[in-house]
mmCIF file of C-alpha atoms in Angstrom:
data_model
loop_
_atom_site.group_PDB
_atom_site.id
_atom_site.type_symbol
_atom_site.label_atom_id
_atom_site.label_comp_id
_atom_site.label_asym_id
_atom_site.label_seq_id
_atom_site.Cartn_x
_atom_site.Cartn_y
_atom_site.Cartn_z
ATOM 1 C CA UNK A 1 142.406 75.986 48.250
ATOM 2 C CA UNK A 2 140.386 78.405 49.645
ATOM 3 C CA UNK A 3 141.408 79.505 53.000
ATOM 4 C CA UNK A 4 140.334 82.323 55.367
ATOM 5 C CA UNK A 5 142.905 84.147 57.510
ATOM 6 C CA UNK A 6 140.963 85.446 60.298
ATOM 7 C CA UNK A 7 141.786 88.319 62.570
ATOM 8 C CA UNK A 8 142.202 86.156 65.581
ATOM 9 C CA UNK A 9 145.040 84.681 63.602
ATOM 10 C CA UNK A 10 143.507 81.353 62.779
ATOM 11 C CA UNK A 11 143.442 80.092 59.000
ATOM 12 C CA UNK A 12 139.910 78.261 57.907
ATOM 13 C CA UNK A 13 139.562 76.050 55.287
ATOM 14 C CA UNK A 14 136.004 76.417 53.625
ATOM 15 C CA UNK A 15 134.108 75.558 50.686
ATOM 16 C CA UNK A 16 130.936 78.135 49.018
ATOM 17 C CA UNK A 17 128.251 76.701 46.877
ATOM 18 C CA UNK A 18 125.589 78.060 44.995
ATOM 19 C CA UNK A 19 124.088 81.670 45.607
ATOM 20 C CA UNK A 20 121.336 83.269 47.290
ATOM 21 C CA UNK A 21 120.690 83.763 51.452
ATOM 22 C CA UNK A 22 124.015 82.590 53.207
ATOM 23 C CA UNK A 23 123.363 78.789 54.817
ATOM 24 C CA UNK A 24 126.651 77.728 57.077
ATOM 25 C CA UNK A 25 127.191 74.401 57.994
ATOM 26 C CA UNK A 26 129.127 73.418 60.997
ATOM 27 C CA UNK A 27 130.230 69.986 61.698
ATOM 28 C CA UNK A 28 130.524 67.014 64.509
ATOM 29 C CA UNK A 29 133.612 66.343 66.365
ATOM 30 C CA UNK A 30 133.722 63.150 63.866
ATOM 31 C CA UNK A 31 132.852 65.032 60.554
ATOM 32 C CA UNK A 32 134.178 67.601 59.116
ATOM 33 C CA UNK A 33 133.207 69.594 55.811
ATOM 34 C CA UNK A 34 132.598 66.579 53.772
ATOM 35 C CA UNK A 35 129.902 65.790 56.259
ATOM 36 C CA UNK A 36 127.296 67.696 54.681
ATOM 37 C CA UNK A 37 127.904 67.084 50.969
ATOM 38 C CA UNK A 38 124.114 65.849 50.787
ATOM 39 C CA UNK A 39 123.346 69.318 52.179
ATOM 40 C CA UNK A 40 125.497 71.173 49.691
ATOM 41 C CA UNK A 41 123.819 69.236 46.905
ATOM 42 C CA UNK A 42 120.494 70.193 47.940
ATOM 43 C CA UNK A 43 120.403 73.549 49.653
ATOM 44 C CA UNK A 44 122.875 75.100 47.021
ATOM 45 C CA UNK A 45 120.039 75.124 44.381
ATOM 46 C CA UNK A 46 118.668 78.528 46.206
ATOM 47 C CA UNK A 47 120.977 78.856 48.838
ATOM 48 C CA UNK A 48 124.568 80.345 49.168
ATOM 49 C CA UNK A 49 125.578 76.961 51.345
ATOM 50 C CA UNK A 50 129.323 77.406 53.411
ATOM 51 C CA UNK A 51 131.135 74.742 54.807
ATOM 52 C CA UNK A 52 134.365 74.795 56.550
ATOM 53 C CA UNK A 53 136.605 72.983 58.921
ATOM 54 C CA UNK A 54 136.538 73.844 62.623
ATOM 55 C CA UNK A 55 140.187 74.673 64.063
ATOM 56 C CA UNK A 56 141.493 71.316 64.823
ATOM 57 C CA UNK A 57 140.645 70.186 61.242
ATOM 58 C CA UNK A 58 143.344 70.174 58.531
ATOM 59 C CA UNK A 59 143.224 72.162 55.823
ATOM 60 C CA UNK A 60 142.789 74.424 58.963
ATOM 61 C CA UNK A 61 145.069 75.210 61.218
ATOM 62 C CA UNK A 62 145.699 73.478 64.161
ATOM 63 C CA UNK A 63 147.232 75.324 67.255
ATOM 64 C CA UNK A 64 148.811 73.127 69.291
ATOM 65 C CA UNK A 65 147.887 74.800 72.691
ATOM 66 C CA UNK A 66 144.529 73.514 74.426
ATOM 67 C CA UNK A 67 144.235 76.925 75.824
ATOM 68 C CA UNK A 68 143.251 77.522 72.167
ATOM 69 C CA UNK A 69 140.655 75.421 71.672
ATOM 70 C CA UNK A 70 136.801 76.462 73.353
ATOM 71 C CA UNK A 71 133.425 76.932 73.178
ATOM 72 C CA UNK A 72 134.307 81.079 72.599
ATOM 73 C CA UNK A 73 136.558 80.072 70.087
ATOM 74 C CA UNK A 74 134.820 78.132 67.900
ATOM 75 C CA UNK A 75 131.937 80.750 67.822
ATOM 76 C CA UNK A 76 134.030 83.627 67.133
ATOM 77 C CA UNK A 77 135.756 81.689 64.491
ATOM 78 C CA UNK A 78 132.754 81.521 62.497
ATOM 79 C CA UNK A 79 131.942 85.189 62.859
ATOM 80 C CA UNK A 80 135.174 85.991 61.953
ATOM 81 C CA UNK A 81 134.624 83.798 58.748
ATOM 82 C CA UNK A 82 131.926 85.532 57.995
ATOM 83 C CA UNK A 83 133.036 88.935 58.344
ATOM 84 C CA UNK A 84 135.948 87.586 56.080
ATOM 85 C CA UNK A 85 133.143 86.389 53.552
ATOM 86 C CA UNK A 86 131.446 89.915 53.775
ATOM 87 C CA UNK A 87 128.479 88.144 55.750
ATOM 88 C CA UNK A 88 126.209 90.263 57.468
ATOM 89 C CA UNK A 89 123.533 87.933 58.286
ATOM 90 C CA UNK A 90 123.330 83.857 57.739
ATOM 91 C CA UNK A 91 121.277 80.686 58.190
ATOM 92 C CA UNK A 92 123.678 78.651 61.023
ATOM 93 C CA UNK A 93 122.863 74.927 61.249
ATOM 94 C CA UNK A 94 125.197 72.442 63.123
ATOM 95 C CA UNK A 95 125.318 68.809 64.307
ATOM 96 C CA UNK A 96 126.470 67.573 67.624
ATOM 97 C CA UNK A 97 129.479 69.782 68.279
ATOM 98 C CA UNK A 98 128.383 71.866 65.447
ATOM 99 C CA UNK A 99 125.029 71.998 66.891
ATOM 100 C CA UNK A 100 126.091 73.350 69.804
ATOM 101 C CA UNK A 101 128.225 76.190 68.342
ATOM 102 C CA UNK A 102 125.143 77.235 66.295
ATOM 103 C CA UNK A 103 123.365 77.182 69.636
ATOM 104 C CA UNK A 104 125.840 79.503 71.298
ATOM 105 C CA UNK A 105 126.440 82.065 68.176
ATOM 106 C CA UNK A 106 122.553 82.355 68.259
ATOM 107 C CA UNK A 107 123.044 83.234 72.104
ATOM 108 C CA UNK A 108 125.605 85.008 71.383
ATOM 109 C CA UNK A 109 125.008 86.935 67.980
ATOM 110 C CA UNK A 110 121.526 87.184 67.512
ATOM 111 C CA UNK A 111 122.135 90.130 65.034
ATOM 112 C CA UNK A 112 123.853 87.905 62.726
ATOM 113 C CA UNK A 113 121.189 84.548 62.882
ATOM 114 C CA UNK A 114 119.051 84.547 60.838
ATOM 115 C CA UNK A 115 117.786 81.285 62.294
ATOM 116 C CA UNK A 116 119.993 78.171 64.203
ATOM 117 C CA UNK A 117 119.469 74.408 63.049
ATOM 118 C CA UNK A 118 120.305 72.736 66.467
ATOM 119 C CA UNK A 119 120.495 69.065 65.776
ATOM 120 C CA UNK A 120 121.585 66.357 67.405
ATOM 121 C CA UNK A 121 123.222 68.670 70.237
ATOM 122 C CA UNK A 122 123.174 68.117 74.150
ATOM 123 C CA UNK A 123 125.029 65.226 74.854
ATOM 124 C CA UNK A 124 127.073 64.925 78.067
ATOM 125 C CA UNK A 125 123.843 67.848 79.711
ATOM 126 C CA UNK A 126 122.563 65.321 82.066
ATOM 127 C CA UNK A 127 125.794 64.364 83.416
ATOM 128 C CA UNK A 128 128.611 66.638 83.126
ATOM 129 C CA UNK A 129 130.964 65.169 85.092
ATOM 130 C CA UNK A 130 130.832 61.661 83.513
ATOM 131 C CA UNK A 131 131.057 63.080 80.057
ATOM 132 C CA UNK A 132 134.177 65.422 80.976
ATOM 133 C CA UNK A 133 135.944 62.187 81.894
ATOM 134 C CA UNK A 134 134.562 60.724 79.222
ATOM 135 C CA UNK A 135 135.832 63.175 76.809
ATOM 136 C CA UNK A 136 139.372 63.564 78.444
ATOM 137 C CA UNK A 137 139.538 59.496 77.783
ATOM 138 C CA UNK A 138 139.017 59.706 74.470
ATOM 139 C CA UNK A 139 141.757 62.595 73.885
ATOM 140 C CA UNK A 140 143.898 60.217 75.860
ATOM 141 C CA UNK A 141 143.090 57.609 73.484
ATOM 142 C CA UNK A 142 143.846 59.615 69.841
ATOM 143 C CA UNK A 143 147.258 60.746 71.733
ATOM 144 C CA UNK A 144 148.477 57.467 72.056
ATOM 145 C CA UNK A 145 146.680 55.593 69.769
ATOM 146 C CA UNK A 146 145.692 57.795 66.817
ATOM 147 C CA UNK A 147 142.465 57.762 65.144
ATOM 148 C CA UNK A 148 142.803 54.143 64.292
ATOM 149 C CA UNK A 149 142.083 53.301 68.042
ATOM 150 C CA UNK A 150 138.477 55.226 68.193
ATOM 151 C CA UNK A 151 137.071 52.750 66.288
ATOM 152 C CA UNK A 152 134.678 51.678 69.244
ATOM 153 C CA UNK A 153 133.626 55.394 69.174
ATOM 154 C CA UNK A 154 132.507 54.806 65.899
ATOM 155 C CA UNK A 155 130.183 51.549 66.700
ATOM 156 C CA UNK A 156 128.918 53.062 69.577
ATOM 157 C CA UNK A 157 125.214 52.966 70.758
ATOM 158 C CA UNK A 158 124.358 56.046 68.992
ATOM 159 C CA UNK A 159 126.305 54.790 65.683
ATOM 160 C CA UNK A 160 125.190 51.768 65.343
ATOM 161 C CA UNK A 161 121.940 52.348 63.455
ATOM 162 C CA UNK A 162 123.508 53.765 60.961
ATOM 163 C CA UNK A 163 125.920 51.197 60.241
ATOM 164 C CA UNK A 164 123.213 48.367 60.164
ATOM 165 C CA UNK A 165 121.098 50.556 58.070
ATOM 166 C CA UNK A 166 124.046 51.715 55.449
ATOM 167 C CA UNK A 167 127.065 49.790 55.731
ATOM 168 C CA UNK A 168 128.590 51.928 52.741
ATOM 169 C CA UNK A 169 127.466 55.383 54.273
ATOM 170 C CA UNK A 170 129.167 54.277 57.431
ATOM 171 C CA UNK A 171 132.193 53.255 56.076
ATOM 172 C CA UNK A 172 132.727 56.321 54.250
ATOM 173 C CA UNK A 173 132.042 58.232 57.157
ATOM 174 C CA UNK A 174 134.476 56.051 59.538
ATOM 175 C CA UNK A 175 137.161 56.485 56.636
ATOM 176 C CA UNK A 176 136.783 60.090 56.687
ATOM 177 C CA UNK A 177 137.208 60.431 60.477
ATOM 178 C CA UNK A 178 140.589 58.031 60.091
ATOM 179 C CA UNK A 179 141.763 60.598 57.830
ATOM 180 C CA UNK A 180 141.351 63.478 60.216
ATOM 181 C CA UNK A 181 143.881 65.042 62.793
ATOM 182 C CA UNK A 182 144.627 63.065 65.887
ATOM 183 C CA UNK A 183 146.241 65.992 67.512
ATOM 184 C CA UNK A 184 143.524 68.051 66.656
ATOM 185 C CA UNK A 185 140.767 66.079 67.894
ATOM 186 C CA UNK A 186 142.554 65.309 71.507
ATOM 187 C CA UNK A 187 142.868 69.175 71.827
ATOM 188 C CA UNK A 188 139.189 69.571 70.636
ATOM 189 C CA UNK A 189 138.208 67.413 73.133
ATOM 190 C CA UNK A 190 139.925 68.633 76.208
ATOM 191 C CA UNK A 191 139.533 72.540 75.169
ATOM 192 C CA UNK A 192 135.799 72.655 73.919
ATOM 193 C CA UNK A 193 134.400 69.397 74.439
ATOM 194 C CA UNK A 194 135.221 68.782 78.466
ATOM 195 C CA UNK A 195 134.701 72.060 79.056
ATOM 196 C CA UNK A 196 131.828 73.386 77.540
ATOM 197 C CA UNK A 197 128.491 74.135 79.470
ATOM 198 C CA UNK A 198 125.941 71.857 79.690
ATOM 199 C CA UNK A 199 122.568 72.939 77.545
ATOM 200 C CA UNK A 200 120.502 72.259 81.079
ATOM 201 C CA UNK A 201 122.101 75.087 82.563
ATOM 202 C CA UNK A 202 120.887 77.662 79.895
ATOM 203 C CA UNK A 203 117.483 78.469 81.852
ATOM 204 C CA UNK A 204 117.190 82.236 81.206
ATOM 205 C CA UNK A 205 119.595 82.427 78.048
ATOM 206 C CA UNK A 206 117.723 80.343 76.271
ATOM 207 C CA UNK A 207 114.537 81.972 77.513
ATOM 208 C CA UNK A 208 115.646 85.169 76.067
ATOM 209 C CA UNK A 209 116.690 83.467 72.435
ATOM 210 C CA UNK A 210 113.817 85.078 70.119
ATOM 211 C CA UNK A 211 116.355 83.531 66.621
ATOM 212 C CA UNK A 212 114.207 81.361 65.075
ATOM 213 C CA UNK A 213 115.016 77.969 66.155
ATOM 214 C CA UNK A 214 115.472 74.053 64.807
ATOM 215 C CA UNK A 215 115.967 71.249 67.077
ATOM 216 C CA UNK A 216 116.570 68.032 65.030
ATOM 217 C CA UNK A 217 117.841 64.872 65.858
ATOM 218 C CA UNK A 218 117.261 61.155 66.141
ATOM 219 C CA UNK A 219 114.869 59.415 68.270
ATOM 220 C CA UNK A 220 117.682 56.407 68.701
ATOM 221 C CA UNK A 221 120.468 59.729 70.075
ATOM 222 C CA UNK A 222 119.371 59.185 73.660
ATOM 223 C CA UNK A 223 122.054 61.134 75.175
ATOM 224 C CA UNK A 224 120.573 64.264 73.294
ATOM 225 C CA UNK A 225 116.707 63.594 73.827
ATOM 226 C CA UNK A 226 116.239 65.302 77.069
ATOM 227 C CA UNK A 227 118.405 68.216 76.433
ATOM 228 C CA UNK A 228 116.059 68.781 72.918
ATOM 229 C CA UNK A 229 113.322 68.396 75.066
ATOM 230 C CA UNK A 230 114.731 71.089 77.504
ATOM 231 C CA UNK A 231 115.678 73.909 74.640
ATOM 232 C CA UNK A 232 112.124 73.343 73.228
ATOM 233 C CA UNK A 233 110.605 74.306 76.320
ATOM 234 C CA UNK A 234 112.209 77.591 76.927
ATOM 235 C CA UNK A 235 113.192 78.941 73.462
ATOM 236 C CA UNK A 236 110.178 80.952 72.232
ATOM 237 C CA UNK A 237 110.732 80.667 68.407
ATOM 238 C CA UNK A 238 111.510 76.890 68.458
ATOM 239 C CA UNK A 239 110.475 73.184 67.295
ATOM 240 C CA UNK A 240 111.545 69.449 67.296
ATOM 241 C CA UNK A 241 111.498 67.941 64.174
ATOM 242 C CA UNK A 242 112.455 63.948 65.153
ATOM 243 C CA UNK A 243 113.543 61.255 62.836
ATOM 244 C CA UNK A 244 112.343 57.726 63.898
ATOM 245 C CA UNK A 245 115.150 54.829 64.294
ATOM 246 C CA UNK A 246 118.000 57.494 63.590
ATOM 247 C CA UNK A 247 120.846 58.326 65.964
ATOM 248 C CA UNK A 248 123.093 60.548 66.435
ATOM 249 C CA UNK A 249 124.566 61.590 62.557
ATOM 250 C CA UNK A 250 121.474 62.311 61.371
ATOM 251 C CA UNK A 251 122.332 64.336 58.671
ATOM 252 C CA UNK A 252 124.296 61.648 56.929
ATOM 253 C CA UNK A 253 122.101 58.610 58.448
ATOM 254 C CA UNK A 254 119.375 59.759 56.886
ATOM 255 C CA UNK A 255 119.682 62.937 54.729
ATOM 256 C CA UNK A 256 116.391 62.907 52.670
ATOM 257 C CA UNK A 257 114.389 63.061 56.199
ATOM 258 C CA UNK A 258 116.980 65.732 57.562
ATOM 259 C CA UNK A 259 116.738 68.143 54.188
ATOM 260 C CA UNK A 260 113.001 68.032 54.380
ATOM 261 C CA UNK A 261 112.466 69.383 58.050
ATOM 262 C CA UNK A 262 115.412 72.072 57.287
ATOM 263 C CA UNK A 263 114.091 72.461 54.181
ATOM 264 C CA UNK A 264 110.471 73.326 55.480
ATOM 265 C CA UNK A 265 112.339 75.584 58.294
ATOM 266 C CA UNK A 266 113.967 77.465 56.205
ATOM 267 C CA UNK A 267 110.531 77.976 53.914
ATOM 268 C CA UNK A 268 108.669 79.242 57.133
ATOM 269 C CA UNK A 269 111.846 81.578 58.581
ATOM 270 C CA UNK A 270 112.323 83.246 55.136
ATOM 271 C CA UNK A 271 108.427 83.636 54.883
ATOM 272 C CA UNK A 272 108.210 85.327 57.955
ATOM 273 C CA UNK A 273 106.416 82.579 59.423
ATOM 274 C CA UNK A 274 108.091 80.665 62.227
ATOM 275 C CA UNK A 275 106.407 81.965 65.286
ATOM 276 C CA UNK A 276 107.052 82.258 68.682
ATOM 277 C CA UNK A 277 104.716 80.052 70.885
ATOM 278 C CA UNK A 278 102.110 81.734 73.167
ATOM 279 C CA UNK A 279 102.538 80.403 76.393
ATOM 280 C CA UNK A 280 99.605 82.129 77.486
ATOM 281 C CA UNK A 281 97.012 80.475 75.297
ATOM 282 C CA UNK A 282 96.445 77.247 77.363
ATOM 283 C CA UNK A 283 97.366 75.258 73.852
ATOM 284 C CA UNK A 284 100.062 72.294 74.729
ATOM 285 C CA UNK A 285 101.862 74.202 76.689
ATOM 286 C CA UNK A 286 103.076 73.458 80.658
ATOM 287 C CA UNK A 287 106.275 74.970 81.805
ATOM 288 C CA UNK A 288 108.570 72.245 83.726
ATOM 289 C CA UNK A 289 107.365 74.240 87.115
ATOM 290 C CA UNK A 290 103.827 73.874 86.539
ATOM 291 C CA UNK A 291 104.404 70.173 86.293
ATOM 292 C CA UNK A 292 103.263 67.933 89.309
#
């Protein structure tokens, strides 16, 4: 079982395909590695694709203290993994909580992306205070009633599609996240989740972000819509790529759809083509404060 001990004392289970450029996959608070096994199968042919479990996420470790569980944390774990890989430079793509990790190691290790897939990130942006008490409800709910009792979680408004559309998809994903770590979720949600900063509050850093830039997600993931929106309009090196009558799993609602846009992404990035927008053209462009 492969396992990385990393310097911060942490233990990461993680899972290498194929060779070439290093492509790391970071998954949902619901997912975990298996999540992106359509990924694997598709980006390994010319990609060196990683995949590993988040603290939290057995077969890695999972502290018992919230105090070790945040949005820091989770970004330093992956540099650390890649250090331990003898990674110098990667491809970081993410999904939800993922998503927003691969935001915040772009933000916060530029050196080391070579581009961030942000999809299906932002949720909670709008309204930060309901979705902290939304979040500490749920951990309340997987302490005393185990993954068994998120089941609603799972139907949800932003599930839902996916379950109509692929009954067997969806049950394989609700099966995995039955099998996951109670314990670890609950402290995942109170240490990263409730506490993280919201996206709309990343103004200048995200101004400042010249990594090469993916925002993907579903058109049917309302509570990430406006926050997309919002990074597309101040990251220079960015785009939306938007799958119609998706929500928020994306990557496993509707893989083919999600592959291509990476896919093409990754073709322009490694090409040397994936440009930062002139603002000062005229073209399509109108900053939220020239808006009236």
């Amino acid at each position: 079982m492969p396992m990385a001990k990393l310097q911060n004392g942490v233990s990461l289970y993680y899972e290498e395909t194929g060779t070439g450029f290093p492509l790391v996959f970071a998954h949902e608070l619901a997912g975990s590695y298996e999540s992106w096994r359509a990924q694997v199968r598709y980006f390994s042919r010319r990609y060196r694709v990683i995949t590993y479990n988040a603290r939290g996420y057995p077969p890695s470790d999972v502290p018992t203290s919230v105090d070790d569980y945040s949005q820091e944390q989770v970004v330093e774990d992956l540099y650390q993994l890649l250090q331990a890989l003898g990674i110098e430079q990667a491809h970081v793509a993410g999904l939800s909580m993922g998503g927003n990790m691969a935001l915040w190691f772009g933000l916060t290790h530029p050196e080391v992306a070579r581009s961030i897939i942000v999809a299906g990130a932002g949720t909670g942006s709008t309204d930060p205070e309901t979705f902290n008490k939304q979040s500490i409800g749920y951990a309340e709910t997987l302490e005393s009633g185990g993954t068994a009792a998120m089941d609603g979680y799972l139907r949800g408004p932003t599930r839902i599609r996916f379950l109509q559309k692929d009954p067997l998809g969806w049950q394989e994903f609700a099966d995995l996240f039955m099998d996951h770590s109670a314990l670890g979720k609950a402290l995942t949600l109170r240490g990263y989740q409730a506490r993280r900063r919201s996206i709309m509050t990343l103004d200048e850093e995200l101004r400042a972000l010249q990594v090469p830039t993916l925002i993907i997600l579903g058109d049917e993931d309302d509570p990430c819509l406006e926050p997309a929106i919002y990074m597309k309009r101040r990251i220079p090196r960015s785009g939306i790529a938007v799958i119609p009558q998706t929500g928020h799993a994306c990557n496993i609602e509707e893989p083919d759809a999600f592959n291509r846009a990476v896919d093409d992404f990754l073709t322009a990035v490694d090409a040397g083509r994936w440009d930062a927008r002139d603002s000062g053209s005229g073209v399509g462009f109108t900053s939220p404060a020239d808006e009236v």
